[in-house]
């Protein structure tokens, strides 16, 4: 009666979490309570960074199933990160603005530059070799300043890891470009980097692995333009936001309803897991609302993913849209904040000795400290458009329920059409898989200089989301390990040795859940609960019926029950006779 209240259910208990940043600087530790919404946690991070234009960024984490999620600002951070051990959040760009130079403050543009630098390094910002070398030169100019023969010997560019498959030939071209950027201060070099990056077709692409109807692996990206897919070295599809009528998902199937020739055509892509499909659907809906809404005063509610045995997902947009974010940026009145740029290579300190004039400087550049952490990337963060008429918001409303065909590489190719050119529509014989939907081809597809293969094998938290190896690969790996063990001089056969009990197993049992981990309570799925409920209801009704049939209660309902189940009485009498005969014998 006077039991002590459990600490687990105490709403005042504080839970720690780690926040990582774009410049790979020293992470910070924050705490939150059980009912703390994600917005409070995000505001604390932005306050730490002195960031005002925070509509474009977010906090991302990875769940125990290696699935990434954006922290929802409206929901409890504790409920969202249940089971995440250790709880780590990464500060990343969530919405890539269509015109990054409209960002008012230089510190905001700098964080955007850091994100795009990561994208370039890990192959998400893929472009032609010429453009890649120029972008890399802007990075070097921002890092070390003007080229100097004494400070920058031959091969100095190789110290910077900026491109996915960087080689000496690329580094030579980067050095030539770097020599032409004399006089550009870091702010100018980063601004030129942003101007160039936002014109690329892969700008803002956070790749999602999907498959078409033939099982071919594609990469699907959601940007300010719309939804696009990449296969090999080609951008095979681009569905602009004005063409998309509805976005939905059913199980592992991600479905885009495209408006073509006044008809709604559903195109489907198969994701790796249901969780990945739901994450893709949420990202697509969120990006569409951010870039197409005129204002966020009354955003539409979006639902999808419901079925007989699964609860559907719903999403309501929160925060400001891009149009409102641009207007808010114009109204910022504070002075430009001072901040220190991080250096990926501490040994290459920026020259500030007056040899080269640092013109148009809008901030104070602090000398690079020697104890700065080395810039060490992780492949995945692994990952005129500002206003639309209010009537177009209805593109997210629920349309007719149809089964979408899987998209194939040749099925739908919708690309940017230049004003001078005219669109040509060709129809071909309907495929068996798509239920008679004609093939539509508009314009030519964009082709990259190399295959679009972003690195998505290592998570920000150090985990691994690479596809599981096949059974043959696992057997081969075990055989190689066994050969290495047999070749050791002190090898002992496992049949002769006695396996020792792992020491950390006992420690794990005694210590329980590590400090800081958000333990996920065990539960039962909705389907299993429903089946158990049906079973117990059926069992209860059966027992009640048997009791009433064998009772002598005089009631109209019981009498009617006897009449309806009169065929059971002979069976009951036969069973009773057999039981009596057995006991008498």
XYZ file of C-alpha atoms in Angstrom, residues 295-531:
237
model
C 1.201 29.560 -45.935
C 1.051 27.074 -43.090
C -1.896 28.557 -41.204
C -4.227 25.692 -42.178
C -2.188 22.807 -43.607
C -4.060 19.763 -44.935
C -4.095 16.481 -43.019
C -2.627 13.565 -44.926
C -3.388 9.883 -44.311
C -2.126 6.715 -45.926
C -0.976 3.161 -45.323
C -4.128 1.802 -43.677
C -5.322 -1.790 -44.149
C -7.494 -4.383 -42.393
C -4.839 -5.462 -39.889
C -2.631 -2.352 -39.823
C -3.302 1.138 -38.606
C -2.751 3.835 -41.209
C -0.333 6.738 -40.855
C -1.314 10.345 -40.637
C 0.782 13.478 -40.933
C 0.113 17.120 -40.187
C 2.613 19.737 -41.281
C 4.127 21.907 -38.536
C 6.365 24.934 -38.742
C 6.706 27.363 -41.621
C 6.757 26.655 -45.349
C 9.530 27.928 -47.633
C 7.552 31.018 -48.658
C 7.109 32.041 -45.017
C 10.737 31.167 -44.201
C 11.956 33.511 -46.957
C 9.748 36.316 -45.619
C 10.964 35.710 -42.071
C 14.587 35.891 -43.274
C 13.996 39.332 -44.789
C 12.713 40.621 -41.444
C 15.826 39.625 -39.423
C 17.247 42.791 -37.848
C 20.124 41.534 -35.689
C 23.767 42.052 -36.595
C 25.588 39.220 -38.295
C 26.776 36.892 -35.510
C 30.444 36.054 -35.186
C 31.319 32.386 -35.533
C 34.436 30.295 -36.042
C 34.699 28.168 -39.131
C 35.904 24.670 -38.484
C 38.833 23.287 -40.433
C 39.003 19.768 -41.753
C 42.813 20.013 -41.762
C 44.219 21.949 -38.770
C 47.695 22.043 -40.328
C 46.395 24.166 -43.197
C 45.557 27.283 -41.192
C 43.995 30.141 -43.150
C 46.369 32.998 -43.875
C 45.339 36.209 -42.128
C 48.728 37.979 -42.138
C 47.649 40.701 -44.517
C 49.508 39.332 -47.518
C 46.199 38.846 -49.300
C 43.416 41.362 -48.644
C 40.396 39.788 -46.974
C 37.823 41.965 -48.728
C 34.098 42.043 -48.112
C 34.445 40.205 -44.821
C 31.156 40.187 -42.963
C 32.397 38.273 -39.942
C 35.395 37.887 -37.697
C 37.591 34.939 -38.665
C 39.178 33.291 -35.662
C 42.490 31.463 -36.127
C 42.139 27.739 -36.519
C 43.141 25.949 -33.348
C 45.535 23.050 -33.546
C 43.385 20.857 -31.325
C 40.374 20.927 -33.666
C 38.968 17.521 -34.389
C 39.896 16.207 -37.804
C 37.105 16.316 -40.352
C 36.014 12.702 -40.567
C 32.853 12.016 -42.550
C 30.332 9.274 -42.141
C 28.701 8.200 -45.388
C 25.102 8.574 -44.224
C 23.622 11.435 -42.259
C 23.405 7.174 -43.647
C 21.228 10.557 -46.365
C 10.045 30.757 -58.694
C 9.214 27.495 -56.350
C 8.286 29.335 -53.202
C 4.579 29.884 -53.717
C 1.715 27.949 -55.237
C -1.934 28.951 -55.487
C -4.007 27.835 -52.535
C -6.199 25.787 -54.814
C -3.268 23.526 -55.611
C -3.016 22.366 -52.020
C -5.700 19.837 -52.792
C -3.138 17.688 -54.590
C -2.603 15.940 -51.267
C -6.218 15.000 -50.795
C -7.170 11.366 -50.970
C -7.923 10.143 -54.453
C -9.616 7.010 -55.750
C -8.242 3.740 -54.413
C -6.340 2.001 -57.208
C -3.558 -0.555 -57.297
C -0.416 1.072 -58.613
C 1.912 -0.736 -61.000
C 5.567 -0.950 -60.208
C 7.569 1.640 -62.074
C 10.063 0.325 -64.563
C 12.991 2.155 -66.054
C 11.193 2.628 -69.364
C 7.722 3.158 -67.945
C 7.552 6.881 -67.158
C 10.222 9.454 -67.869
C 9.145 13.018 -67.119
C 11.939 15.567 -67.381
C 12.376 19.311 -67.417
C 11.262 20.707 -70.767
C 12.972 23.805 -72.051
C 10.690 26.655 -73.202
C 12.027 26.424 -76.767
C 11.204 22.728 -77.101
C 7.851 21.024 -77.389
C 6.828 17.892 -75.532
C 6.274 14.713 -77.462
C 4.032 12.035 -76.034
C 4.339 8.465 -77.182
C 2.163 5.564 -76.160
C 3.125 1.963 -76.429
C 1.346 -1.311 -75.857
C 0.246 -1.779 -72.268
C 2.353 -4.048 -70.081
C 0.891 -7.020 -68.278
C 2.159 -5.783 -64.946
C 0.616 -2.313 -65.069
C -2.938 -3.285 -65.894
C -3.064 -1.597 -69.280
C -1.573 1.786 -68.395
C 0.217 3.228 -71.440
C 3.852 4.222 -71.349
C 4.561 7.936 -71.316
C 7.853 9.428 -72.445
C 8.392 13.196 -72.350
C 11.717 14.717 -73.327
C 15.178 13.260 -72.761
C 16.551 11.961 -69.487
C 19.433 13.599 -67.675
C 22.647 11.569 -67.786
C 25.415 11.796 -65.224
C 29.111 11.428 -65.867
C 29.154 8.274 -63.734
C 26.714 5.956 -62.020
C 24.760 7.470 -59.154
C 25.932 5.275 -56.281
C 25.908 7.231 -53.007
C 27.591 5.645 -50.011
C 24.878 4.344 -47.687
C 26.687 1.579 -45.845
C 27.660 3.272 -42.579
C 25.321 5.155 -40.264
C 26.093 8.351 -38.411
C 26.047 6.341 -35.220
C 28.621 3.882 -36.483
C 26.161 1.142 -37.358
C 25.849 -0.754 -40.594
C 22.848 -0.773 -42.925
C 24.468 -2.565 -45.817
C 22.436 -5.404 -47.329
C 22.866 -8.728 -45.600
C 25.251 -11.061 -47.433
C 23.870 -14.105 -49.163
C 24.133 -17.611 -47.689
C 26.967 -18.509 -50.074
C 28.935 -15.435 -49.014
C 28.410 -16.255 -45.333
C 29.568 -19.875 -45.852
C 32.618 -18.670 -47.773
C 33.476 -16.198 -45.012
C 33.145 -18.902 -42.344
C 35.423 -21.226 -44.330
C 38.053 -18.495 -44.614
C 37.867 -17.841 -40.869
C 38.204 -21.580 -40.169
C 41.267 -21.811 -42.415
C 42.880 -18.909 -40.576
C 42.136 -20.509 -37.193
C 43.629 -23.866 -38.273
C 46.763 -22.131 -39.523
C 47.438 -20.655 -36.077
C 50.207 -22.508 -34.100
C 48.213 -22.736 -30.848
C 45.038 -23.889 -32.502
C 42.780 -26.115 -30.398
C 39.896 -28.031 -31.920
C 36.499 -26.829 -30.733
C 35.582 -30.458 -29.936
C 38.434 -30.666 -27.426
C 37.911 -27.314 -25.817
C 35.247 -26.358 -23.335
C 33.425 -23.150 -24.179
C 33.816 -20.539 -21.508
C 30.937 -18.492 -20.306
C 31.235 -14.925 -21.542
C 32.164 -12.613 -18.771
C 30.157 -9.683 -20.073
C 26.973 -11.753 -20.069
C 26.846 -11.821 -16.289
C 27.712 -8.160 -16.118
C 24.947 -7.373 -18.549
C 22.427 -9.261 -16.424
C 23.515 -7.528 -13.249
C 23.747 -4.050 -14.644
C 20.547 -4.234 -16.666
C 19.836 -1.412 -19.064
C 22.839 0.901 -19.526
C 22.569 4.445 -18.294
C 21.122 6.804 -20.870
C 19.420 4.096 -22.942
C 15.734 4.497 -23.614
C 14.326 1.044 -22.959
C 11.544 -0.031 -25.297
C 8.815 -1.897 -23.422
C 7.808 -5.292 -24.705
C 4.381 -5.355 -26.358
C 2.058 -7.351 -28.552
C 1.151 -6.423 -32.076
C -2.346 -5.176 -32.900
C -3.083 -8.215 -35.077
C -2.207 -10.649 -32.298
C -4.347 -8.759 -29.791
C -7.262 -8.834 -32.233
C -6.921 -12.588 -32.766
